[in-house]
Short mmCIF file of C-alpha atoms and ligand atoms in Angstrom, two decimals:
data_model
loop_
_atom_site.label_atom_id
_atom_site.label_comp_id
_atom_site.label_asym_id
_atom_site.label_seq_id
_atom_site.Cartn_x
_atom_site.Cartn_y
_atom_site.Cartn_z
CA UNK N 149 11.26 38.37 16.74
CA UNK N 150 10.39 39.95 13.38
CA UNK N 151 13.31 40.21 10.94
CA UNK N 152 12.75 43.98 10.66
CA UNK N 153 12.85 44.39 14.45
CA UNK N 154 16.04 42.32 14.55
CA UNK N 155 17.55 44.47 11.79
CA UNK N 156 16.66 47.62 13.74
CA UNK N 157 18.36 46.29 16.89
CA UNK N 158 21.41 45.23 14.93
CA UNK N 159 21.61 48.73 13.42
CA UNK N 160 21.52 50.32 16.90
CA UNK N 161 24.37 48.10 18.17
CA UNK N 162 26.38 48.59 15.04
CA UNK N 163 26.55 44.77 14.49
CA UNK N 164 25.65 42.94 11.31
CA UNK N 165 23.81 39.60 11.25
CA UNK N 166 27.07 37.70 10.67
CA UNK N 167 29.05 39.12 13.56
CA UNK N 168 29.53 37.26 16.83
CA UNK N 169 27.94 38.75 19.97
CA UNK N 170 27.63 38.02 23.68
CA UNK N 171 24.17 37.28 25.14
CA UNK N 172 23.61 41.01 25.73
CA UNK N 173 24.09 41.66 22.02
CA UNK N 174 27.48 43.30 22.33
CA UNK N 175 30.11 42.43 19.72
CA UNK N 176 32.84 39.89 20.58
CA UNK N 177 36.38 40.96 19.79
CA UNK N 178 38.25 37.63 20.11
CA UNK N 179 36.68 34.19 20.38
CA UNK N 180 39.96 32.24 20.15
CA UNK N 181 42.22 33.71 22.86
CA UNK N 182 41.36 34.32 26.52
CA UNK N 183 42.47 37.58 28.04
CA UNK N 184 45.69 36.99 30.01
CA UNK N 185 47.94 39.04 32.25
CA UNK N 186 50.75 39.57 29.81
CA UNK N 187 52.28 36.91 27.63
CA UNK N 188 52.88 34.33 30.38
CA UNK N 189 50.46 35.41 33.15
CA UNK N 190 47.12 33.86 34.28
CA UNK N 191 43.68 34.25 32.66
CA UNK N 192 41.71 37.28 33.88
CA UNK N 193 38.27 37.09 35.52
CA UNK N 194 37.42 40.31 33.72
CA UNK N 195 37.22 38.40 30.37
CA UNK N 196 33.42 38.55 30.48
CA UNK N 197 33.03 36.81 27.13
CA UNK N 198 35.06 33.81 28.32
CA UNK N 199 33.17 33.66 31.63
CA UNK N 200 29.76 33.86 29.95
CA UNK N 201 30.69 31.22 27.37
CA UNK N 202 31.71 28.76 30.10
CA UNK N 203 28.70 29.59 32.30
CA UNK N 204 26.28 28.95 29.46
CA UNK N 205 28.03 25.71 28.52
CA UNK N 206 27.88 24.53 32.16
CA UNK N 207 24.09 24.92 32.05
CA UNK N 208 23.32 23.30 28.68
CA UNK N 209 21.66 20.19 30.05
CA UNK N 210 18.22 20.12 31.60
CA UNK N 211 16.83 17.02 33.34
CA UNK N 212 15.99 14.44 30.71
CA UNK N 213 12.51 12.98 30.69
CA UNK N 214 12.24 10.42 33.51
CA UNK N 215 10.88 8.03 30.85
CA UNK N 216 10.79 8.41 27.04
CA UNK N 217 14.08 10.34 27.14
CA UNK N 218 15.19 9.30 23.65
CA UNK N 219 12.95 10.73 20.96
CA UNK N 220 12.63 12.42 17.60
CA UNK N 221 9.99 14.83 16.42
CA UNK N 222 8.41 16.31 13.29
CA UNK N 223 5.75 18.80 12.29
CA UNK N 224 2.85 18.04 10.00
CA UNK N 225 -0.84 18.37 9.44
CA UNK N 226 -3.93 16.35 10.38
CA UNK N 227 -6.78 16.40 7.85
CA UNK N 228 -10.14 15.26 9.16
CA UNK N 229 -12.33 13.14 6.90
CA UNK N 230 -15.47 12.62 9.05
CA UNK N 231 -18.00 14.91 10.66
CA UNK N 232 -18.03 13.88 14.34
CA UNK N 233 -20.30 16.70 15.56
CA UNK N 234 -22.84 14.09 16.74
CA UNK N 235 -20.14 12.77 19.09
CA UNK N 236 -18.02 15.78 20.08
CA UNK N 237 -17.80 19.55 20.30
CA UNK N 238 -14.17 19.33 19.18
CA UNK N 239 -14.27 21.12 15.83
CA UNK N 240 -11.06 19.61 14.41
CA UNK N 241 -13.19 16.65 13.32
CA UNK N 242 -14.85 18.52 10.44
CA UNK N 243 -14.35 17.05 6.95
CA UNK N 244 -11.29 18.52 5.13
CA UNK N 245 -10.38 20.67 8.12
CA UNK N 246 -6.60 20.86 8.58
CA UNK N 247 -4.95 21.11 12.00
CA UNK N 248 -1.19 21.61 12.44
CA UNK N 249 0.53 18.95 14.56
CA UNK N 250 3.86 18.15 16.20
CA UNK N 251 4.63 14.46 16.78
CA UNK N 252 7.31 13.06 19.08
CA UNK N 253 8.26 9.40 18.74
CA UNK N 254 10.35 7.87 21.50
CA UNK N 255 11.64 4.79 23.23
CA UNK N 256 10.74 4.43 26.91
CA UNK N 257 13.26 3.00 29.33
CA UNK N 258 16.68 4.00 28.09
CA UNK N 259 18.29 7.44 28.34
CA UNK N 260 18.77 10.17 25.78
CA UNK N 261 21.18 8.99 22.99
CA UNK N 262 20.64 5.32 23.91
CA UNK N 263 20.51 2.82 21.02
CA UNK N 264 17.15 2.79 19.27
CA UNK N 265 17.60 -0.92 18.63
CA UNK N 266 16.90 -1.75 22.28
CA UNK N 267 13.69 -3.61 23.09
CA UNK N 268 11.06 -1.16 24.32
CA UNK N 269 7.52 0.07 23.70
CA UNK N 270 7.63 3.22 21.55
CA UNK N 271 5.94 6.52 22.29
CA UNK N 272 3.70 8.04 19.62
CA UNK N 273 2.65 11.43 20.98
CA UNK N 274 0.82 14.07 18.94
CA UNK N 275 0.16 17.70 19.77
CA UNK N 276 -2.77 19.08 17.75
CA UNK N 277 -2.68 22.92 17.64
CA UNK N 278 -6.48 23.28 17.30
CA UNK N 279 -8.61 26.43 17.14
CA UNK N 280 -9.97 25.38 20.57
CA UNK N 281 -6.56 25.04 22.24
CA UNK N 282 -3.93 22.30 22.22
CA UNK N 283 -5.02 18.68 22.34
CA UNK N 284 -2.27 16.13 23.10
CA UNK N 285 -2.86 12.49 22.21
CA UNK N 286 0.03 10.90 24.12
CA UNK N 287 -0.01 7.28 23.00
CA UNK N 288 2.27 4.32 22.32
CA UNK N 289 2.81 1.87 19.48
CA UNK N 290 1.45 -0.95 21.68
CA UNK N 291 -2.35 -0.74 22.13
CA UNK N 292 -2.16 -2.03 25.73
CA UNK N 293 -0.11 -1.19 28.83
CA UNK N 294 1.60 -3.32 31.51
CA UNK N 295 -0.39 -2.01 34.47
CA UNK N 296 -3.87 -0.63 35.05
CA UNK N 297 -3.35 1.64 38.05
CA UNK N 298 -1.06 4.70 38.19
CA UNK N 299 0.03 3.83 41.73
CA UNK N 300 2.22 1.04 40.26
CA UNK N 301 3.96 3.20 37.63
CA UNK N 302 7.03 4.42 39.56
CA UNK N 303 7.76 0.86 40.81
CA UNK N 304 7.36 -0.55 37.32
CA UNK N 305 9.74 2.02 35.85
CA UNK N 306 12.30 1.30 38.60
CA UNK N 307 12.09 -2.40 37.72
CA UNK N 308 12.63 -1.70 34.01
CA UNK N 309 15.46 0.82 34.48
CA UNK N 310 19.06 -0.07 35.44
CA UNK N 311 19.39 -1.61 38.93
CA UNK N 312 20.44 1.06 41.44
CA UNK N 313 23.50 -0.88 42.63
CA UNK N 314 24.86 -1.77 39.17
CA UNK N 315 23.63 0.83 36.66
CA UNK N 316 22.55 -1.87 34.25
CA UNK N 317 19.19 -3.61 34.01
CA UNK N 318 18.73 -7.28 34.91
CA UNK N 319 15.98 -9.78 34.21
CA UNK N 320 16.32 -10.87 37.86
CA UNK N 321 14.76 -7.64 39.15
CA UNK N 322 12.48 -7.19 36.13
CA UNK N 323 10.67 -10.49 36.70
CA UNK N 324 10.89 -10.17 40.47
CA UNK N 325 8.51 -7.23 39.97
CA UNK N 326 6.38 -8.63 37.17
CA UNK N 327 5.65 -11.94 38.96
CA UNK N 328 3.29 -9.77 41.05
CA UNK N 329 1.63 -8.19 37.97
CA UNK N 330 -0.38 -10.82 36.07
CA UNK N 331 -2.22 -8.06 34.18
CA UNK N 332 1.05 -7.39 32.28
CA UNK N 333 0.86 -10.74 30.43
CA UNK N 334 -0.42 -9.32 27.13
CA UNK N 335 1.89 -6.31 27.02
CA UNK N 336 4.97 -8.34 28.05
CA UNK N 337 4.09 -10.67 25.17
CA UNK N 338 4.17 -7.65 22.84
CA UNK N 339 7.39 -6.30 24.34
CA UNK N 340 9.35 -9.53 23.88
CA UNK N 341 7.93 -10.10 20.40
CA UNK N 342 9.50 -8.46 17.35
CA UNK N 343 7.05 -5.56 17.87
CA UNK N 344 9.42 -4.53 20.70
CA UNK N 345 12.04 -3.72 18.04
CA UNK N 346 10.24 -1.79 15.28
CA UNK N 347 12.32 -1.17 12.14
CA UNK N 348 11.37 2.50 11.77
CA UNK N 349 8.97 4.97 13.33
CA UNK N 350 7.33 5.39 9.92
CA UNK N 351 6.40 1.70 9.79
CA UNK N 352 4.69 1.58 13.19
CA UNK N 353 1.07 2.03 14.32
CA UNK N 354 0.01 4.09 17.33
CA UNK N 355 -2.71 3.86 19.95
CA UNK N 356 -4.34 6.01 22.62
CA UNK N 357 -4.28 2.83 24.78
CA UNK N 358 -6.81 4.44 27.12
CA UNK N 359 -10.45 5.13 26.45
CA UNK N 360 -11.31 8.82 26.37
CA UNK N 361 -14.76 10.39 26.34
CA UNK N 362 -16.12 12.36 23.40
CA UNK N 363 -18.77 14.83 24.58
CA UNK N 364 -21.23 16.50 22.22
CA UNK N 365 -22.98 19.88 22.44
CA UNK N 366 -25.86 18.29 24.42
CA UNK N 367 -23.43 17.02 27.08
CA UNK N 368 -23.87 13.39 25.96
CA UNK N 369 -20.71 11.30 26.11
CA UNK N 370 -19.40 8.09 24.57
CA UNK N 371 -16.21 6.18 25.32
CA UNK N 372 -13.70 6.07 22.46
CA UNK N 373 -10.25 4.71 21.62
CA UNK N 374 -7.98 6.20 18.93
CA UNK N 375 -5.66 4.18 16.65
CA UNK N 376 -3.04 5.46 14.16
CA UNK N 377 -2.49 3.05 11.24
CA UNK N 378 0.71 3.52 9.25
CA UNK N 379 0.23 3.99 5.50
CA UNK N 380 3.85 2.87 5.08
CA UNK N 381 2.90 -0.61 6.36
CA UNK N 382 4.40 -2.32 9.42
CA UNK N 383 7.93 -3.64 9.78
CA UNK N 384 9.81 -5.00 12.79
CA UNK N 385 13.32 -6.31 13.30
CA UNK N 386 13.76 -9.88 14.41
CA UNK N 387 16.48 -10.44 17.05
CA UNK N 388 19.21 -11.09 14.47
CA UNK N 389 18.34 -7.99 12.42
CA UNK N 390 18.23 -5.86 15.58
CA UNK N 391 21.76 -6.99 16.49
CA UNK N 392 23.00 -6.35 12.95
CA UNK N 393 21.48 -2.86 12.82
CA UNK N 394 22.83 -1.96 16.25
CA UNK N 395 26.36 -2.75 15.07
CA UNK N 396 25.88 -0.36 12.14
CA UNK N 397 23.72 2.55 13.29
CA UNK N 398 21.91 2.74 16.60
CA UNK N 399 20.19 6.00 15.57
CA UNK N 400 18.44 4.22 12.72
CA UNK N 401 14.88 5.26 13.66
CA UNK N 402 15.66 8.96 14.07
CA UNK N 403 17.80 8.98 10.93
CA UNK N 404 15.08 7.22 8.91
CA UNK N 405 12.41 9.77 9.86
CA UNK N 406 14.60 12.83 9.26
CA UNK N 407 15.92 11.56 5.94
CA UNK N 408 12.48 10.54 4.67
CA UNK N 409 11.08 14.00 5.41
CA UNK N 410 14.16 15.72 3.91
CA UNK N 411 13.64 13.68 0.73
CA UNK N 412 9.97 14.74 0.51
CA UNK N 413 8.86 11.18 1.29
CA UNK N 414 6.35 12.32 3.89
CA UNK N 415 5.05 9.57 6.20
CA UNK N 416 1.29 9.32 6.75
CA UNK N 417 -1.04 7.64 9.22
CA UNK N 418 -4.82 7.23 9.15
CA UNK N 419 -6.60 7.90 12.44
CA UNK N 420 -9.32 5.43 13.44
CA UNK N 421 -11.98 5.65 16.13
CA UNK N 422 -13.76 2.97 18.16
CA UNK N 423 -16.90 4.02 20.03
CA UNK N 424 -18.79 2.50 22.98
CA UNK N 425 -22.02 3.81 24.50
CA UNK N 426 -21.77 4.19 28.33
CA UNK N 427 -24.24 1.33 28.86
CA UNK N 428 -22.00 -1.00 26.79
CA UNK N 429 -19.22 -0.86 29.41
CA UNK N 430 -20.92 -3.66 31.34
CA UNK N 431 -21.52 -5.79 28.25
CA UNK N 432 -18.00 -7.29 28.05
CA UNK N 433 -16.39 -10.05 30.10
CA UNK N 434 -13.40 -7.70 30.60
CA UNK N 435 -13.43 -4.09 31.78
CA UNK N 436 -13.27 -1.81 28.69
CA UNK N 437 -11.69 0.97 30.82
CA UNK N 438 -8.77 -1.31 31.78
CA UNK N 439 -5.64 -0.11 29.91
CA UNK N 440 -4.28 -3.68 29.77
CA UNK N 441 -7.02 -4.58 27.26
CA UNK N 442 -7.75 -3.85 23.61
CA UNK N 443 -11.26 -3.45 22.31
CA UNK N 444 -11.22 -6.32 19.76
CA UNK N 445 -12.14 -5.01 16.31
CA UNK N 446 -14.69 -7.77 15.73
CA UNK N 447 -16.57 -6.55 18.84
CA UNK N 448 -16.02 -2.79 18.42
CA UNK N 449 -15.43 -1.80 14.76
CA UNK N 450 -12.95 0.89 13.75
CA UNK N 451 -13.96 3.87 11.66
CA UNK N 452 -11.46 6.09 9.82
CA UNK N 453 -11.75 9.76 10.84
CA UNK N 454 -8.73 11.45 9.23
CA UNK N 455 -5.13 11.32 8.03
CA UNK N 456 -1.91 12.83 9.37
CA UNK N 457 1.14 13.70 7.28
CA UNK N 458 4.53 14.64 8.75
CA UNK N 459 6.35 17.05 6.45
CA UNK N 460 8.83 19.26 8.33
CA UNK N 461 11.82 18.47 10.52
CA UNK N 462 12.55 20.68 13.52
CA UNK N 463 15.26 23.28 12.94
CA UNK N 464 16.58 22.88 16.51
CA UNK N 465 16.15 19.53 18.28
CA UNK N 466 16.63 20.95 21.78
CA UNK N 467 14.23 23.86 21.38
CA UNK N 468 11.52 21.79 19.74
CA UNK N 469 11.80 18.02 20.33
CA UNK N 470 13.43 18.23 23.76
CA UNK N 471 11.35 21.12 25.10
CA UNK N 472 8.02 19.90 23.74
CA UNK N 473 5.70 19.11 26.64
CA UNK N 474 3.08 16.57 25.67
CA UNK N 475 0.53 15.88 28.40
CA UNK N 476 -2.66 13.81 28.54
CA UNK N 477 -4.22 16.69 30.53
CA UNK N 478 -4.02 18.93 27.45
CA UNK N 479 -7.60 18.27 26.37
CA UNK N 480 -10.12 20.55 24.65
CA UNK N 481 -13.90 20.94 25.02
CA UNK N 482 -15.53 17.79 23.64
CA UNK N 483 -12.62 15.45 24.58
CA UNK N 484 -12.44 14.29 28.21
CA UNK N 485 -10.66 11.60 30.19
CA UNK N 486 -12.43 8.34 30.92
CA UNK N 487 -12.42 6.84 34.41
CA UNK N 488 -9.45 4.58 33.46
CA UNK N 489 -7.31 4.57 36.66
CA UNK N 490 -4.06 4.69 34.74
CA UNK N 491 -5.12 7.68 32.66
CA UNK N 492 -6.36 9.50 35.76
CA UNK N 493 -2.82 9.33 37.22
CA UNK N 494 -1.29 10.50 33.93
CA UNK N 495 -3.51 13.59 33.97
CA UNK N 496 -1.48 14.80 36.97
CA UNK N 497 1.97 13.34 36.32
CA UNK N 498 2.95 14.92 32.99
CA UNK N 499 2.20 18.57 33.79
CA UNK N 500 3.91 18.01 37.14
CA UNK N 501 7.12 16.59 35.66
CA UNK N 502 7.13 19.28 32.95
CA UNK N 503 6.98 22.05 35.56
CA UNK N 504 10.08 20.44 37.09
CA UNK N 505 11.83 19.56 33.80
CA UNK N 506 11.09 22.77 31.89
CA UNK N 507 9.60 25.24 34.37
CA UNK N 508 6.17 26.56 35.26
CA UNK N 509 5.91 28.61 32.05
CA UNK N 510 6.79 25.82 29.61
CA UNK N 511 3.49 26.28 27.77
CA UNK N 512 4.77 29.68 26.56
CA UNK N 513 7.65 28.08 24.58
CA UNK N 514 7.05 28.29 20.80
CA UNK N 515 6.62 24.51 20.33
CA UNK N 516 4.10 24.32 23.18
CA UNK N 517 2.29 27.64 22.72
CA UNK N 518 -1.40 27.27 21.80
CA UNK N 519 -2.31 28.93 18.52
CA UNK N 520 -5.24 30.66 20.28
CA UNK N 521 -5.04 33.43 22.90
CA UNK N 522 -4.42 32.31 26.50
CA UNK N 523 -6.40 34.47 28.96
CA UNK N 524 -6.17 33.63 32.64
CA UNK N 525 -4.58 34.81 35.87
CA UNK N 526 -1.85 32.20 36.17
CA UNK N 527 1.17 34.48 36.41
CA UNK N 528 4.86 35.11 37.05
CA UNK N 529 7.30 32.26 37.80
CA UNK N 530 10.69 31.63 36.19
CA UNK N 531 11.16 32.62 32.55
CA UNK N 532 7.79 34.22 32.07
CA UNK N 533 7.46 35.91 28.70
CA UNK N 534 3.69 35.81 28.44
CA UNK N 535 1.57 38.70 27.27
CA UNK N 536 -0.74 39.37 30.25
CA UNK N 537 -1.03 43.12 30.86
CA UNK N 538 -3.23 45.51 32.81
CA UNK N 539 -4.34 45.97 36.41
CA UNK N 540 -6.79 43.06 36.67
CA UNK N 541 -5.19 39.70 37.55
CA UNK N 542 -8.19 38.15 39.26
CA UNK N 543 -11.61 36.88 38.27
CA UNK N 544 -14.52 37.74 38.49
CA UNK N 545 -14.06 41.39 37.62
CA UNK N 546 -16.33 44.09 36.26
CA UNK N 547 -13.33 46.17 35.17
CA UNK N 548 -12.18 43.40 32.83
CA UNK N 549 -14.76 40.58 32.55
CA UNK N 550 -13.52 37.16 31.40
CA UNK N 551 -16.72 35.26 30.63
CA UNK N 552 -16.76 31.48 31.14
CA UNK N 553 -17.99 29.26 28.30
CA UNK N 554 -20.90 27.20 29.60
CA UNK N 555 -20.47 24.79 26.68
CA UNK N 556 -16.95 24.00 27.92
CA UNK N 557 -18.16 22.65 31.28
CA UNK N 558 -17.09 19.09 32.05
CA UNK N 559 -19.71 16.41 31.38
CA UNK N 560 -21.55 14.87 34.34
CA UNK N 561 -20.84 11.29 35.41
CA UNK N 562 -23.43 9.45 37.51
CA UNK N 563 -21.82 7.96 40.64
CA UNK N 564 -22.78 5.95 43.72
CA UNK N 565 -21.18 3.79 46.42
CA UNK N 566 -18.23 4.30 48.75
CA UNK N 567 -14.61 5.26 48.28
CA UNK N 568 -12.44 2.16 48.06
CA UNK N 569 -9.00 0.71 47.28
CA UNK N 570 -9.59 -2.53 45.41
CA UNK N 571 -8.58 -4.30 42.21
CA UNK N 572 -11.05 -4.02 39.32
CA UNK N 573 -13.79 -6.62 39.07
CA UNK N 574 -13.26 -8.09 35.59
CA UNK N 575 -9.47 -8.60 35.47
CA UNK N 576 -9.22 -11.24 32.73
CA UNK N 577 -5.43 -11.09 32.77
CA UNK N 578 -4.52 -13.81 30.29
CA UNK N 579 -7.10 -14.34 27.51
CA UNK N 580 -6.07 -11.47 25.24
CA UNK N 581 -2.40 -12.50 25.56
CA UNK N 582 -3.30 -15.95 24.22
CA UNK N 583 -5.35 -14.47 21.38
CA UNK N 584 -2.41 -12.22 20.45
CA UNK N 585 0.04 -15.16 20.46
CA UNK N 586 -2.24 -17.26 18.26
CA UNK N 587 -2.72 -14.35 15.80
CA UNK N 588 1.00 -14.49 14.84
CA UNK N 589 2.71 -16.69 12.26
CA UNK N 590 5.11 -19.47 13.32
CA UNK N 591 8.31 -17.44 12.91
CA UNK N 592 6.98 -14.53 15.00
CA UNK N 593 5.90 -17.02 17.69
CA UNK N 594 9.28 -18.76 17.64
CA UNK N 595 11.22 -15.47 17.86
CA UNK N 596 9.09 -14.49 20.87
CA UNK N 597 9.55 -17.84 22.60
CA UNK N 598 13.32 -17.68 22.11
CA UNK N 599 13.65 -14.03 23.25
CA UNK N 600 11.30 -14.18 26.23
CA UNK N 601 12.36 -17.71 27.23
CA UNK N 602 16.02 -16.63 27.36
CA UNK N 603 15.11 -13.60 29.47
CA UNK N 604 13.04 -15.75 31.86
CA UNK N 605 15.97 -18.13 32.23
CA UNK N 606 17.75 -15.32 34.11
CA UNK N 607 14.93 -14.85 36.63
CA UNK N 608 14.95 -16.30 40.16
CA UNK N 609 13.43 -19.78 40.22
CA UNK N 610 10.16 -18.76 41.94
CA UNK N 611 9.62 -15.69 39.75
CA UNK N 612 10.44 -17.72 36.63
CA UNK N 613 7.81 -20.36 37.35
CA UNK N 614 5.16 -17.83 38.33
CA UNK N 615 5.79 -15.89 35.11
CA UNK N 616 5.75 -19.09 33.04
CA UNK N 617 2.39 -20.02 34.55
CA UNK N 618 0.93 -16.71 33.32
CA UNK N 619 2.06 -17.34 29.75
CA UNK N 620 0.93 -20.98 29.97
CA UNK N 621 -2.49 -19.83 31.15
CA UNK N 622 -2.65 -17.49 28.13
CA UNK N 623 -1.81 -20.33 25.73
CA UNK N 624 -0.52 -23.79 26.60
CA UNK N 625 1.76 -24.09 23.54
CA UNK N 626 3.23 -20.63 24.30
CA UNK N 627 3.87 -21.60 27.93
CA UNK N 628 5.41 -24.96 26.98
CA UNK N 629 7.78 -23.33 24.48
CA UNK N 630 8.90 -20.74 27.02
CA UNK N 631 9.38 -23.39 29.72
CA UNK N 632 11.64 -25.37 27.38
CA UNK N 633 13.86 -22.36 26.56
CA UNK N 634 13.87 -21.10 30.17
CA UNK N 635 14.67 -24.62 31.44
CA UNK N 636 11.69 -24.59 33.78
CA UNK N 637 9.70 -27.49 35.24
CA UNK N 638 6.57 -27.95 33.10
CA UNK N 639 4.70 -29.95 35.78
CA UNK N 640 5.21 -27.06 38.21
CA UNK N 641 4.14 -24.51 35.58
CA UNK N 642 0.95 -26.48 34.85
CA UNK N 643 0.14 -26.75 38.55
CA UNK N 644 0.59 -23.01 39.10
CA UNK N 645 -1.46 -22.18 35.97
CA UNK N 646 -4.29 -24.43 37.19
CA UNK N 647 -4.73 -22.12 40.17
CA UNK N 648 -5.13 -19.01 38.03
CA UNK N 649 -8.59 -17.64 37.26
CA UNK N 650 -9.20 -15.70 34.07
C1 HEM J 41 0.28 6.13 35.22
C2 HEM J 41 0.98 5.77 34.16
C3 HEM J 41 2.00 6.68 33.54
C4 HEM J 41 2.73 7.68 34.11
C5 HEM J 41 2.71 8.15 35.54
C6 HEM J 41 3.57 8.23 33.07
C7 HEM J 41 4.49 9.25 33.24
C8 HEM J 41 5.24 9.82 32.26
C9 HEM J 41 6.18 10.88 32.45
C10 HEM J 41 6.51 11.50 33.81
C11 HEM J 41 6.70 11.19 31.26
C12 HEM J 41 7.75 12.26 30.96
C13 HEM J 41 7.02 13.47 30.41
C14 HEM J 41 7.93 14.65 30.16
O1 HEM J 41 8.96 14.78 30.82
O2 HEM J 41 7.58 15.46 29.27
C15 HEM J 41 6.08 10.35 30.28
C16 HEM J 41 6.31 10.39 28.93
C17 HEM J 41 5.55 9.70 28.02
N1 HEM J 41 4.58 8.75 28.28
FE1 HEM J 41 3.98 8.16 30.08
N2 HEM J 41 3.33 7.57 31.90
C18 HEM J 41 2.36 6.62 32.15
C19 HEM J 41 1.81 5.75 31.26
C20 HEM J 41 1.88 5.91 29.90
C21 HEM J 41 1.03 5.26 28.94
C22 HEM J 41 -0.09 4.28 29.28
C23 HEM J 41 1.40 5.72 27.72
C24 HEM J 41 0.82 5.39 26.40
C25 HEM J 41 -0.49 5.41 26.21
C26 HEM J 41 2.49 6.67 27.90
C27 HEM J 41 3.11 7.37 26.90
C28 HEM J 41 4.08 8.31 27.09
C29 HEM J 41 4.76 8.98 26.01
C30 HEM J 41 4.52 8.79 24.53
C31 HEM J 41 5.68 9.86 26.59
C32 HEM J 41 6.67 10.75 25.87
C33 HEM J 41 6.02 12.06 25.48
C34 HEM J 41 7.00 12.87 24.70
O3 HEM J 41 7.38 12.42 23.60
O4 HEM J 41 7.43 13.93 25.17
N3 HEM J 41 2.75 6.75 29.24
N4 HEM J 41 5.21 9.49 30.93
#
């Protein structure tokens, strides 16, 4: 509401900006004492201020996000540095063009207000308010994911979350699930490494994880992955530091971001792009549309395409950070989903949960509202404060034409074959996990072996040895170290690993 409009309303009611009102704008006479029947009698139902205050309090909580409940957000700006018009119709990628953004960082498994020191992947989700509508890049700090098919996601989350009979998580159920998911080997390696306990959100990279498609004005598409690289550098806690920090301040990541921005120490990330031509998808010994894989930089080089700066904290965490609805389906002309099976499931799941969590009209909330006009015939529903007017709420119409933009049509994908339900062809579940392990220095490797080995020690015997065989297959020294800490049988691990194909 405009300040002048607010002033006019306040004048009409006779209130001033400082005076306390009920939700209908009427002045409150006493906010300290309930209305009672005489000096010693009961409280009266007719105290409408008291009743409203309690009713509103009773309804303060909304469902928390089913995952990524704990988060912190900030506003900023993305400045493009490269002309990508050969690749995409998305105009935000024009040199020096500035696009406002809102970023929400998060942990994944644990609830709202849980310690930020807990081991977890971290969400790195960015809403770009572009002149072509909102584009959400909903990524993580890890560049790979545990699974490659959305049908496994609810089971995986159940296995990570507290056990239903105890309300705390156990490694017994975690590895009971993951013994059946060899494709998780690389991302579990990341999770149990010190990258699972980043020191701050500012000192963390981000990744789209999935491939998307960039589509140009001629309808030609290429597959791309996006990577955020922190200009603050990277810093993780080792297990001892994580314990120390947790004893002192388990909000350390949220506090760090808010205080840095308050101090004018604005964090920045460069955005990088990797590009594959459609015909290159068959040129790798792994499937480039498998979310459990990176595109190694020596095979697919990265090119810097812009920089993001975060420079403003939200004024109200609930209204902005809690009610922000980031969804992989929020795409704009020129940016489309790839055929990645995990991403395809996410296209549905986020808008669906947000209609449940926030309501059907959540895109009208200030933090979610596109900065361009929204013209369609989606209407009504709870809490609708949209601006659709007039007699025509259908399309096509001659009374009020709403032309379609031919350039915004989806690109065309050549297809053949039959419908099916099968695992992908080029699984390669272990190689990239081994390469990741060998890329780390001795201390990082030792911290991982100690942390993951201790967790595996709590698994059931069969699950423990199956899991150990996956890590052994990735790298023999890694598997041997884990087997020692987990007190497994190395001969059995070797025998199981010998049966695995990569
Ligand atoms: C099929 C797999 C997945 C499903 C079904 C899924 C589902 C969800 C759901 C239901 C939410 C809560 C959204 C909300 O309430 O606003 C969420 C949040 C989130 N997910 Fe996923 N997820 C999947 C995989 C992934 C992957 C692969 C990534 C990273 C690339 C990711 C990153 C995030 C992030 C960053 C958030 C928090 C967004 C925010 O800050 O509001 N998810 N996910």
